XYZ file of C-alpha atoms in Angstrom:
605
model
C 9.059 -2.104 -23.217
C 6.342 -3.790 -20.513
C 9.010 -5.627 -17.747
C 7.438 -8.583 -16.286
C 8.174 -7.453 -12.506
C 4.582 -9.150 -11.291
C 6.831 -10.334 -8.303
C 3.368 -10.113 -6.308
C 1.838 -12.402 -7.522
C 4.883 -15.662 -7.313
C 4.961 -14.183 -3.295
C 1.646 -14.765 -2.784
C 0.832 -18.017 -4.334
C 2.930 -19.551 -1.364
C -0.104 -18.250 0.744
C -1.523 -20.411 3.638
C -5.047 -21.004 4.333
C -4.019 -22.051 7.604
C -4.678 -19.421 11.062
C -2.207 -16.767 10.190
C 0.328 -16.059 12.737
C 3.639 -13.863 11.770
C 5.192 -17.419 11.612
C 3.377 -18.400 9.086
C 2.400 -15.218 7.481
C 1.713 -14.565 3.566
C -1.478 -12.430 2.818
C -4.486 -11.819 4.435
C -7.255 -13.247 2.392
C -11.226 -13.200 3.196
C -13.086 -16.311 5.115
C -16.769 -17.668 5.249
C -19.473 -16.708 3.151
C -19.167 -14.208 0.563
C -21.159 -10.890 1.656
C -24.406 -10.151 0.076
C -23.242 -6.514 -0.651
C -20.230 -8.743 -2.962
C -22.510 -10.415 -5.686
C -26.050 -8.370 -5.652
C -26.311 -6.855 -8.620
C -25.767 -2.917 -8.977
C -29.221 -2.158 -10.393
C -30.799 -4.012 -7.369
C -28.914 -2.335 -5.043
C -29.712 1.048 -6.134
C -33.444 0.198 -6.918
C -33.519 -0.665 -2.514
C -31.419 2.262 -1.849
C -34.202 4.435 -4.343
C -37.281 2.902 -1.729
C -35.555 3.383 1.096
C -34.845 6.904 0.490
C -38.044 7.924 -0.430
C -39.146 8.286 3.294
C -35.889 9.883 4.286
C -36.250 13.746 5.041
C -33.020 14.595 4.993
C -32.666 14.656 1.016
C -35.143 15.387 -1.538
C -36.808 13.347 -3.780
C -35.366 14.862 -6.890
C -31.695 14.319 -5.514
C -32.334 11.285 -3.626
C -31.917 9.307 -7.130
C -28.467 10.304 -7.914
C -27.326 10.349 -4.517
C -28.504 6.820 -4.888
C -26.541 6.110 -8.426
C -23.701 8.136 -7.720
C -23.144 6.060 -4.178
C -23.828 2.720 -4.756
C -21.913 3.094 -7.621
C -18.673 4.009 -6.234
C -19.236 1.622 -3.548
C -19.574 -1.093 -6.021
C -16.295 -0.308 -7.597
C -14.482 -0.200 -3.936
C -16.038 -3.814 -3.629
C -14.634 -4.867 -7.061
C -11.355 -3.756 -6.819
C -10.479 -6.657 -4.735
C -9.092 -4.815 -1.923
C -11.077 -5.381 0.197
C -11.136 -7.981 3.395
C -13.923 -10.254 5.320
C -13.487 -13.097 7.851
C -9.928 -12.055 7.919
C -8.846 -11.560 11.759
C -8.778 -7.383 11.356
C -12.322 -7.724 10.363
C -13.242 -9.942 12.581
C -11.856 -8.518 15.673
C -13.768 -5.267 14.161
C -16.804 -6.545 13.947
C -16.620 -7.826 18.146
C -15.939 -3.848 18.780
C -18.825 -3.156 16.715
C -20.865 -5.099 17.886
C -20.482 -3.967 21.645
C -21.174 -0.576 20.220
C -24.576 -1.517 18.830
C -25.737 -2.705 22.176
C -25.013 0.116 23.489
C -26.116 2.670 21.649
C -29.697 3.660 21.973
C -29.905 4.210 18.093
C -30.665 1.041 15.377
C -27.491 0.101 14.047
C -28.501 -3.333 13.415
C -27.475 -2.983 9.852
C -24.297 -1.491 10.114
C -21.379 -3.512 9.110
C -17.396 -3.087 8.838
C -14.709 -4.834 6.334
C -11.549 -4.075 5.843
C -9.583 -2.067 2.651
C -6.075 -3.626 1.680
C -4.775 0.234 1.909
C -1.665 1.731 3.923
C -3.657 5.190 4.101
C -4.399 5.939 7.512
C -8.072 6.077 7.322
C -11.876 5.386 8.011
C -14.385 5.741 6.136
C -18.927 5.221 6.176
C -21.235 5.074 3.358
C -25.022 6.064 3.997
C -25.851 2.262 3.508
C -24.188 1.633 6.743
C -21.127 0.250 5.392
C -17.657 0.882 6.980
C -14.192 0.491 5.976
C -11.247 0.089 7.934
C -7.768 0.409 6.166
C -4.695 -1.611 7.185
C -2.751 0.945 7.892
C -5.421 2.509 10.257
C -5.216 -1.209 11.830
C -0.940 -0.369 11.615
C -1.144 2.679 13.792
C -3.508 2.595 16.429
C -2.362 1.653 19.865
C -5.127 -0.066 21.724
C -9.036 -1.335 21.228
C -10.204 1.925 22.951
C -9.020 4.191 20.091
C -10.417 1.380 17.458
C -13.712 1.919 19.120
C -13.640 5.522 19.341
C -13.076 5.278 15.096
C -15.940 3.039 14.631
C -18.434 5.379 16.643
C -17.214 8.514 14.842
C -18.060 6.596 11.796
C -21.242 5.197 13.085
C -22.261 8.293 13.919
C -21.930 9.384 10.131
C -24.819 6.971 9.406
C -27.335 7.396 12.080
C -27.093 10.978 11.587
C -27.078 10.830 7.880
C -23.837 13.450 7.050
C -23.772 11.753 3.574
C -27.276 12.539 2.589
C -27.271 16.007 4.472
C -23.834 16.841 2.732
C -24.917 15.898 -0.084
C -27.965 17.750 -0.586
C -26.596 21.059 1.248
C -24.355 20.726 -1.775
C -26.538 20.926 -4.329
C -28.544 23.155 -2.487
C -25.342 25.783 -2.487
C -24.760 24.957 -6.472
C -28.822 25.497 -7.398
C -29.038 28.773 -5.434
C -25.944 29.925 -7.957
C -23.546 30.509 -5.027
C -20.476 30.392 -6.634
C -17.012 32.066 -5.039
C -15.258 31.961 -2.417
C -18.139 32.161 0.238
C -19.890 28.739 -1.544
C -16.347 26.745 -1.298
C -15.972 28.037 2.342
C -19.618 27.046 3.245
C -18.999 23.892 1.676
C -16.331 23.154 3.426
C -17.451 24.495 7.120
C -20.732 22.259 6.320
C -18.308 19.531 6.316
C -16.069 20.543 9.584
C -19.866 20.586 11.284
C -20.488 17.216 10.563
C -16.845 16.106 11.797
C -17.153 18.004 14.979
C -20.659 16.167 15.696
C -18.928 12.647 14.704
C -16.293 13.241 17.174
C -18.490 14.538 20.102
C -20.661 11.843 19.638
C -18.793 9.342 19.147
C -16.827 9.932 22.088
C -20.127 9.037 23.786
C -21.138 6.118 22.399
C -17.386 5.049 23.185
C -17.276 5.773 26.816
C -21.430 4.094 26.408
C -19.328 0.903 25.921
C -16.412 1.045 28.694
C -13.737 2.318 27.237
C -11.783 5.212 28.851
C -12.065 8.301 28.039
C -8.149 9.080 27.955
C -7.301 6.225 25.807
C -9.988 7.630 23.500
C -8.465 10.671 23.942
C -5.355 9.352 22.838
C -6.616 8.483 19.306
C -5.822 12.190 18.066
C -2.374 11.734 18.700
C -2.522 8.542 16.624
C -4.384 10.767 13.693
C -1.942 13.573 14.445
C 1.193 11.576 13.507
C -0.166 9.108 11.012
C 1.866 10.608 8.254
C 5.054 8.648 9.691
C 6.292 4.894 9.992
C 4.849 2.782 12.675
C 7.832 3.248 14.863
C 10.627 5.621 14.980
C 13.962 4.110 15.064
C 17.326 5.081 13.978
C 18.831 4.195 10.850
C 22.407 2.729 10.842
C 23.792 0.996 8.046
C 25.253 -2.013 9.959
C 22.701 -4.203 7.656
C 24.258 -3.007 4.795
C 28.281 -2.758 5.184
C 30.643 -5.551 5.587
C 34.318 -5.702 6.429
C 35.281 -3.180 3.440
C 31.887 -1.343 2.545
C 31.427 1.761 4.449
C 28.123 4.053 4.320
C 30.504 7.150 4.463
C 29.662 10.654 5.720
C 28.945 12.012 1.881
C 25.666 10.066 2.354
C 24.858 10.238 5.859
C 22.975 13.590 6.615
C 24.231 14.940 9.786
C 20.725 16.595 11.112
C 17.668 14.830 10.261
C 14.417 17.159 10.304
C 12.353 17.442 13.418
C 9.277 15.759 13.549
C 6.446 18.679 13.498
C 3.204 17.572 12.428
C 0.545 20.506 11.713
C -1.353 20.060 14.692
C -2.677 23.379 14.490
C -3.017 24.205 10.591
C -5.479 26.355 8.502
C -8.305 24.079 8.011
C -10.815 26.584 6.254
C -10.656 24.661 3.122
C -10.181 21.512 4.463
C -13.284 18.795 5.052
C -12.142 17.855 8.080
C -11.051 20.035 11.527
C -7.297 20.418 12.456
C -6.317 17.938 15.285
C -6.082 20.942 17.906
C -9.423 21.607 17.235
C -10.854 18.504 17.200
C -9.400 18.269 20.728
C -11.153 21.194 22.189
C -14.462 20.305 20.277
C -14.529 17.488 22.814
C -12.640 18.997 25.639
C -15.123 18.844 27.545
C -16.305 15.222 27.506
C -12.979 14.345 28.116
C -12.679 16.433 30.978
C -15.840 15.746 32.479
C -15.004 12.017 32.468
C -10.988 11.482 32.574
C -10.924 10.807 36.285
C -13.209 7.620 36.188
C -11.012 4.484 35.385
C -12.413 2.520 32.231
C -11.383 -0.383 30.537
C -8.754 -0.254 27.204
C -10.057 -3.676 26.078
C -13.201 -4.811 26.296
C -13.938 -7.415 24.132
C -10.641 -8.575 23.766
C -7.616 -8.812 25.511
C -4.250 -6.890 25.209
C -2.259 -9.699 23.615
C -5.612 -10.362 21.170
C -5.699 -6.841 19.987
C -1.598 -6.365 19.513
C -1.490 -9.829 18.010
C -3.728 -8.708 15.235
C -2.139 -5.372 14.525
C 1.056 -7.127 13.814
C -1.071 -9.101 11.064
C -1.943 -5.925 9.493
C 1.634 -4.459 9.836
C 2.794 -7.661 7.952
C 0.124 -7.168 5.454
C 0.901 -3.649 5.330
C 4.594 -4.942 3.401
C 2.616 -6.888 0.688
C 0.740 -3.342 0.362
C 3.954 -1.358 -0.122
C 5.155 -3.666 -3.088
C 2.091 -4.151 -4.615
C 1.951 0.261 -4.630
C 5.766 0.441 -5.298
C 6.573 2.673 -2.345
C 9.877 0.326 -2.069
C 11.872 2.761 0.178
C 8.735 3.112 2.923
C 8.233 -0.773 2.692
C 12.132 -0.927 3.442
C 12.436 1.072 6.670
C 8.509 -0.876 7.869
C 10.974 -4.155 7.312
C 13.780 -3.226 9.275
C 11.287 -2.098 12.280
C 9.240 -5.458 12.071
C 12.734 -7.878 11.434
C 13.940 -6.050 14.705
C 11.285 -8.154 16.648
C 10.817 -10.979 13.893
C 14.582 -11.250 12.246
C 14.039 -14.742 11.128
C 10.666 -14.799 9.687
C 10.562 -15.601 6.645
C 8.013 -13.396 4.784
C 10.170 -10.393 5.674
C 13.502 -12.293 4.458
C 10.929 -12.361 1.216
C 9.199 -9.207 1.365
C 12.484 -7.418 1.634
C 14.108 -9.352 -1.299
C 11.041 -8.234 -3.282
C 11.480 -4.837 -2.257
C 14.814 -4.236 -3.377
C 14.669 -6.241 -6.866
C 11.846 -3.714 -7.457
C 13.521 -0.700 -6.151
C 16.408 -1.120 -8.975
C 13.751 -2.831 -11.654
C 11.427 0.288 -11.152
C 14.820 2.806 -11.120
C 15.976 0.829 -14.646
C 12.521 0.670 -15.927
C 11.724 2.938 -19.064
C 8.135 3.073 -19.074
C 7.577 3.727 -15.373
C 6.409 6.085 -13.186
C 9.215 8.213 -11.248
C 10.145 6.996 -8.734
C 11.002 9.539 -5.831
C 13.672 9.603 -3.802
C 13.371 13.078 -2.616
C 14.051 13.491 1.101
C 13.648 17.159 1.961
C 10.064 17.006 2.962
C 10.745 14.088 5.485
C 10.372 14.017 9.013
C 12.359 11.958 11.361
C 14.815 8.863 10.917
C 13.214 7.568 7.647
C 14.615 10.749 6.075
C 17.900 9.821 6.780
C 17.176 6.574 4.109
C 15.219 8.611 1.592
C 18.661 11.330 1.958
C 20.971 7.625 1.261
C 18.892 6.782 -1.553
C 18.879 10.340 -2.966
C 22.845 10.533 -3.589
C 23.992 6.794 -5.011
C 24.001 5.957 -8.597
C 21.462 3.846 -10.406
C 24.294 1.482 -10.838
C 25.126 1.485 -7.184
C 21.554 1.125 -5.753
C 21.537 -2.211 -8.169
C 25.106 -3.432 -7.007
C 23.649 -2.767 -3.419
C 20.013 -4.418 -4.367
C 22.289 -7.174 -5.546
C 24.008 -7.622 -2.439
C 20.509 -7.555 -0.254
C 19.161 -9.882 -2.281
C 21.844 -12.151 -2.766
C 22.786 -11.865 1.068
C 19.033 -12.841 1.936
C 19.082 -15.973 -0.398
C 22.191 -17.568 1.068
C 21.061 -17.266 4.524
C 17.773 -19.106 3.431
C 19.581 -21.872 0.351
C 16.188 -24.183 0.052
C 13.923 -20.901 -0.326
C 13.111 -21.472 -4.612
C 11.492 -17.681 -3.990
C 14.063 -16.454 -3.265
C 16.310 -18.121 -5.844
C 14.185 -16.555 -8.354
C 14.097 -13.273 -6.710
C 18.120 -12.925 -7.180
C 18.150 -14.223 -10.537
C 15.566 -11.162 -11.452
C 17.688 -8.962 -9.811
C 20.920 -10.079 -11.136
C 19.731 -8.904 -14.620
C 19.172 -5.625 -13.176
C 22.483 -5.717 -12.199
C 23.979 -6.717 -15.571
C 22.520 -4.030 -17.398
C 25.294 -1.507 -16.124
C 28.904 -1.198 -17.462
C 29.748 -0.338 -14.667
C 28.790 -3.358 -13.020
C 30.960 -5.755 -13.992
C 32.264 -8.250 -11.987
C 35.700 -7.880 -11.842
C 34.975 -4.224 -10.429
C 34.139 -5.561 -7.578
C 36.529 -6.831 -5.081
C 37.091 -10.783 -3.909
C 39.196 -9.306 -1.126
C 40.345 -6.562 1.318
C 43.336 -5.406 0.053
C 45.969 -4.454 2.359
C 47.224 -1.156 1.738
C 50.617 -0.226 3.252
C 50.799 3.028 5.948
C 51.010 5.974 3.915
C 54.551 7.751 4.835
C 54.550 11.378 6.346
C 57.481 12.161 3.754
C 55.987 12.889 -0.058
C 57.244 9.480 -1.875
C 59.634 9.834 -5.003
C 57.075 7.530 -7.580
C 60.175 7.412 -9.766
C 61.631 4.810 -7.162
C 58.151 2.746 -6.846
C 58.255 -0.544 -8.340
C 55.367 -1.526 -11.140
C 53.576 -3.485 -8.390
C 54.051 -0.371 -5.968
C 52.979 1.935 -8.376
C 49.472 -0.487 -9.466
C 48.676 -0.872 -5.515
C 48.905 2.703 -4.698
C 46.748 3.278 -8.462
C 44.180 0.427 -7.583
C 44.018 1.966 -4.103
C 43.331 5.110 -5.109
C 40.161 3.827 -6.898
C 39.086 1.612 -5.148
C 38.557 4.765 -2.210
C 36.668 6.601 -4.671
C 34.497 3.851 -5.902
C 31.868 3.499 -3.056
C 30.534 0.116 -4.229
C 34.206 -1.920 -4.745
C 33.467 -3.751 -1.876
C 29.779 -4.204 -1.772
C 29.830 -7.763 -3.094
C 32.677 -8.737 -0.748
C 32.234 -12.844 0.025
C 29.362 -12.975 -2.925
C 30.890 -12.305 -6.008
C 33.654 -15.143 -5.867
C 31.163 -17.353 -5.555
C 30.678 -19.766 -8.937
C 27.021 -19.580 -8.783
C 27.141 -15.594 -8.654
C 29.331 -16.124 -11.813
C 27.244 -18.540 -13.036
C 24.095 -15.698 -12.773
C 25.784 -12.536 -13.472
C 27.087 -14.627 -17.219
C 23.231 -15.965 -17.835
C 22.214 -12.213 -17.080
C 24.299 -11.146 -19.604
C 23.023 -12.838 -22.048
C 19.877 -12.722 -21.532
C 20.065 -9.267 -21.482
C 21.746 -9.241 -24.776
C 19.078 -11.377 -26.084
C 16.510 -9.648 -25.258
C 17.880 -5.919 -26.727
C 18.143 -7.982 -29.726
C 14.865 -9.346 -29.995
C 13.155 -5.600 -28.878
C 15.604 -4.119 -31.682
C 14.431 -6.225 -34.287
C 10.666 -5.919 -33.336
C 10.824 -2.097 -33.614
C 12.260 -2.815 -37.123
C 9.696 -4.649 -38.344
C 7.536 -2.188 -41.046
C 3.870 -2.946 -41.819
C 1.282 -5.958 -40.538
C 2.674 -8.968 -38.975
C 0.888 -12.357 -38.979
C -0.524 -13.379 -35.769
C 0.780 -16.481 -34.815
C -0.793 -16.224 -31.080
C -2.331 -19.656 -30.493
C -4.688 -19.295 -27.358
C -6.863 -21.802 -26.211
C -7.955 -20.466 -22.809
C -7.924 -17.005 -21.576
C -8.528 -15.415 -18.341
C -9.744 -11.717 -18.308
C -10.996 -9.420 -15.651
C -14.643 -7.269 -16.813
C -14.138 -4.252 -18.547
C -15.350 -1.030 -16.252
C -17.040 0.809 -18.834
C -18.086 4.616 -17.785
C -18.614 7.472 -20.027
C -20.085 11.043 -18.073
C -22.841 12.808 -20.650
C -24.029 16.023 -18.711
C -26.942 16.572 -20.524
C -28.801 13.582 -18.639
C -28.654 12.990 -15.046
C -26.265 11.227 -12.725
C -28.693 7.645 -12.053
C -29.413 7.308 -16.101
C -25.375 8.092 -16.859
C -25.085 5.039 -14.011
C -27.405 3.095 -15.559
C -26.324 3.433 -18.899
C -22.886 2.861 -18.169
C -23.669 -0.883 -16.484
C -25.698 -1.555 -19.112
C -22.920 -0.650 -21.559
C -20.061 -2.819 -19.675
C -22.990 -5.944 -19.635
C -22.693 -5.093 -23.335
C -19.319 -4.891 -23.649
C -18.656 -8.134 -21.889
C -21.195 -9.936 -24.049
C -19.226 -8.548 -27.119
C -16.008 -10.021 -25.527
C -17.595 -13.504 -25.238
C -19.019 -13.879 -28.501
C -15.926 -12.904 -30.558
C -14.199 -15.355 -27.959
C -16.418 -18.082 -29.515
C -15.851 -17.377 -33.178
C -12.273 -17.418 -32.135
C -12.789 -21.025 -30.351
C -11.415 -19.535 -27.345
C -12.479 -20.926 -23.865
C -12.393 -17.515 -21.993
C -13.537 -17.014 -18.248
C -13.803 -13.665 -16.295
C -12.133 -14.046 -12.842
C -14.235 -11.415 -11.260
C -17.856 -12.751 -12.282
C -19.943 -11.619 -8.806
C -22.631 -12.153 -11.322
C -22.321 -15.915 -11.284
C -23.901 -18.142 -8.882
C -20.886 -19.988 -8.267
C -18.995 -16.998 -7.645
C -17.929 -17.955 -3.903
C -14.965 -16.419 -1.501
C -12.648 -18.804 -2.810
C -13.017 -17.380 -6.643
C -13.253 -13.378 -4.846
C -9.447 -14.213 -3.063
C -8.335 -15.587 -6.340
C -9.593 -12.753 -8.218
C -8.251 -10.275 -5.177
C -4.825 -11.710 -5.964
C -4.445 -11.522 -9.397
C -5.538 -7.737 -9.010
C -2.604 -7.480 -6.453
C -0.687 -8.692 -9.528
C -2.014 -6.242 -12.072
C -1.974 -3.076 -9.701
C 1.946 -4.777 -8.888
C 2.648 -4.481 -12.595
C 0.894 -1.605 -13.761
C 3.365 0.311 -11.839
C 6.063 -0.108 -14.707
């Protein structure tokens, strides 16, 4: 059963193309002129990358060619997947950093460049054609323009001093001299560490080159060191959620929450990358030898510039969360950012979204787990994933329900948000135990409970129902959850429509998967939109560049194949993602970047 949950995708189309400000805020989408890196074509950009290697010492000619493939093929699929940001303010305010860097570095970095990855992973990346990648969550977590320079020269030290290439070719170096064991892996991975410790040194130079200070660089490994955890730390009480008779009571509260304690100082032999306490003392001394001379923290922006466009990526950082279903993490990042924006409406939206799918994704039979397991968490947010852990599926949607439908009556002319409710009002509906008249339209008044064990064979029947209904009613955690909502006629109204359009659509899914042998096609299509097949098929006996060349050459094919049996069909069909065509410009790359938000959205169920 495929659920149509692309909630994404109805968010987004409200987007602005006006200068986003948290006011106003939807998505970030690209500006200007589409990058020549978007639409050259992959066997072009390998042929330059081929030349340019051939006077580069620090690979051989007979791996320089699949170094080549292998590369600019994965960086053509990172550019494809729509993910990925230019013009947008991040990038921008990126490229100003970057750009004091180059002038003063003594090195050519004329051709390095930086965009932006629509990712919540707290990370930086360089390819050897001097591309660099900033995620949003990087964007999220860092504190200040110094430690956003320090990133970019660590990573533009990657490219001038050509750690790709070099790892690359010590690589195969290890696996043609037959080293295999233990003592390869740990070479492999120490080779690695080397070229980490070099990034950081000199970066850390080029940095203070361009007048930042050296403790607010400093301060960036603290920023790496705890960017497993939420962009704040705050405490989570349940005030949002309870009303005059719901309680969050003690059987889901947990009464110690684990300690924050990030490996600072952890075994790194088989990791690619030094622990943080290392790191630290690998540049110890630069720090130390200039910590005493006062530097600025923003250079080519101000304080208010740099924080103002953090809080864009922190916003963008929610759409990121749906679109990957991480519904609980994109729930606790809400209630940080609504305690300095709690009337914006993108996180009145966002929020909605995120509990509708919470309880879709929970109800869904075809999708992946979702986990709610909270012993591994650190600090407050485990306290949510502990909350989360112990209710019912039927009580997380009675409580999605009453987010939802809270959210919407606080904003009546919001259609999104009208839709939103009536999505998760089926989710609702699906559970016995969810009918409405479980729920209560009132506080009921209980009388004080006498010290003196009552004779029941003296209660009246009303005495005897109260003390019975109350009896329930304090073991059923969710009878007053819809308190002030569910005696409304147009919750009614929804919860009967639910119903039967649930019972509709069992019926309909029953009698499909009844059906025995071929069925007619009575699909009339006139126009379809598709995205390119990604063709890629790994035969060892030839060598990485002719496996990359064969494989474009078979998804050219394959898209060729799609377009003539199209037009036997008499079907108008155009590929949103053609960086082939002429035409292709950044208005048809953000369209095509949102419909892939949709399809990642939905391919989680």
């Amino acid at each position: 059963m495929i659920k149509n949950l692309a909630i994404v995708l109805t968010l987004l189309c409200f987007g602005s193309l006006n200068a986003q400000t948290p006011e106003n805020f939807e998505r970030l989408i690209s500006k200007g002129d589409i990058p020549d890196l978007f639409v050259k074509y992959l066997e072009d950009k390998i042929a330059k990358d081929n030349e340019d290697l051939l006077d580069d010492n620090t690979i051989s000619r007979t791996n320089a060619k699949d170094f080549s493939a292998i590369t600019n093929y994965k960086l053509h699929q990172v550019i494809q997947s729509g993910r990925i940001l230019y013009g947008d303010p991040l990038t921008v305010y990126a490229n100003k950093v970057l750009d004091k860097l180059k002038e003063s570095s003594d090195e050519d970095l004329e051709d390095i460049e930086v965009y932006t990855l629509k990712s919540n992973e707290v990370n930086a990346f360089a390819t050897h054609q001097g591309v660099i990648f900033l995620t949003v969550g990087l964007w999220g977590q860092i504190e200040n323009e110094a430690q956003l320079a320090y990133v970019l020269a660590h990573e533009i030290t990657h490219i001038y001093e050509k750690h790709n290439q070099l790892s690359y070719q010590h690589t195969e170096d290890l696996i043609r001299n037959g080293r295999y064991g233990d003592d390869k892996i740990s070479a492999y991975y120490q080779y690695s560490k080397d070229n980490e410790e070099d990034a950081d040194k000199a970066g850390f130079k080029l940095a203070l080159a361009a007048g930042y200070d050296a403790t607010e660089i400093f301060g960036t490994f603290n920023v790496l060191l705890y960017s497993y955890l939420p962009i704040d730390e705050m405490k989570v009480e349940y005030s949002w959620l309870e009303n005059e008779g719901f309680k969050v009571t003690e059987d889901f509260i947990l009464e110690e929450i684990k300690e924050i304690s990030p490996a600072e100082d952890v075994d790194d032999e088989y990791h690619t990358h030094p622990n943080i306490n290392n790191r630290r003392t690998n540049v110890k001394s630069i720090y130390n030898a200039n910590k005493s001379e006062k530097k600025e923290i923003y250079v080519v922006g101000t304080e208010e510039e740099f924080k103002a466009t953090r809080e864009l990526a922190r916003f963008e950082m929610m759409n990121i969360y749906i679109r990957q279903a991480e519904y609980l993490d994109g729930i606790y990042h809400n209630l940080i950012l609504t305690k300095s924006h709690p009337n914006n409406i993108f996180l009145a939206r966002t929020r909605a979204m995120s509990w509708y799918g919470f309880t879709a994704h929970d109800n869904s039979d075809d999708g992946t787990v979702f986990s709610t397991s909270y012993r591994k968490k650190e600090g407050e947010i485990q306290q949510l994933y502990y909350f989360f852990n112990k209710i019912k599926d039927s009580e997380l949607a009675a409580i999605a329900t009453q987010q939802v439908w809270k959210t919407s009556l606080s904003n009546p002319e919001d259609d999104f948000l009208v839709k939103i409710r009536e999505k998760t009002m089926n989710e609702f509906a699906k559970f016995s135990e969810n009918d409405i008249t479980n729920f209560a339209t009132e506080i009921i008044e209980s009388v004080e409970e006498e010290e003196v064990e009552v004779d029941e064979s003296k209660l009246s029947k009303y005495d005897k129902i109260a003390k019975k209904r109350k009896k329930e009613t304090e073991e059923d955690f969710t009878y007053y959850a819809l308190l002030d909502i569910v005696d409304k006629q147009e919750f009614v109204d929804a919860y009967d429509k639910a119903k039967k359009e649930n019972k509709e659509k069992d019926e309909e899914e029953e009698e499909y998967e009844n059906l025995d042998g071929p069925q007619e096609n009575t699909m009339d299509v006139n126009n379809l939109i598709m995205i390119s097949p990604n063709y890629y098929k790994q035969d060892n006996r030839i060598s990485i560049n002719k496996n990359v060349d064969k494989n474009d050459l078979n998804e050219t094919r394959l898209i060729n194949l799609v377009k003539e049996n199209a037009d036997r069909l008499d079907i108008n069909i155009s590929f949103i993602d053609n960086f082939k065509d002429p035409e292709f410009d950044t208005d048809a790359y953000n369209e095509f970047s949102l419909l892939y938000d949709y399809l990642g959205e939905r391919s989680q169920y």
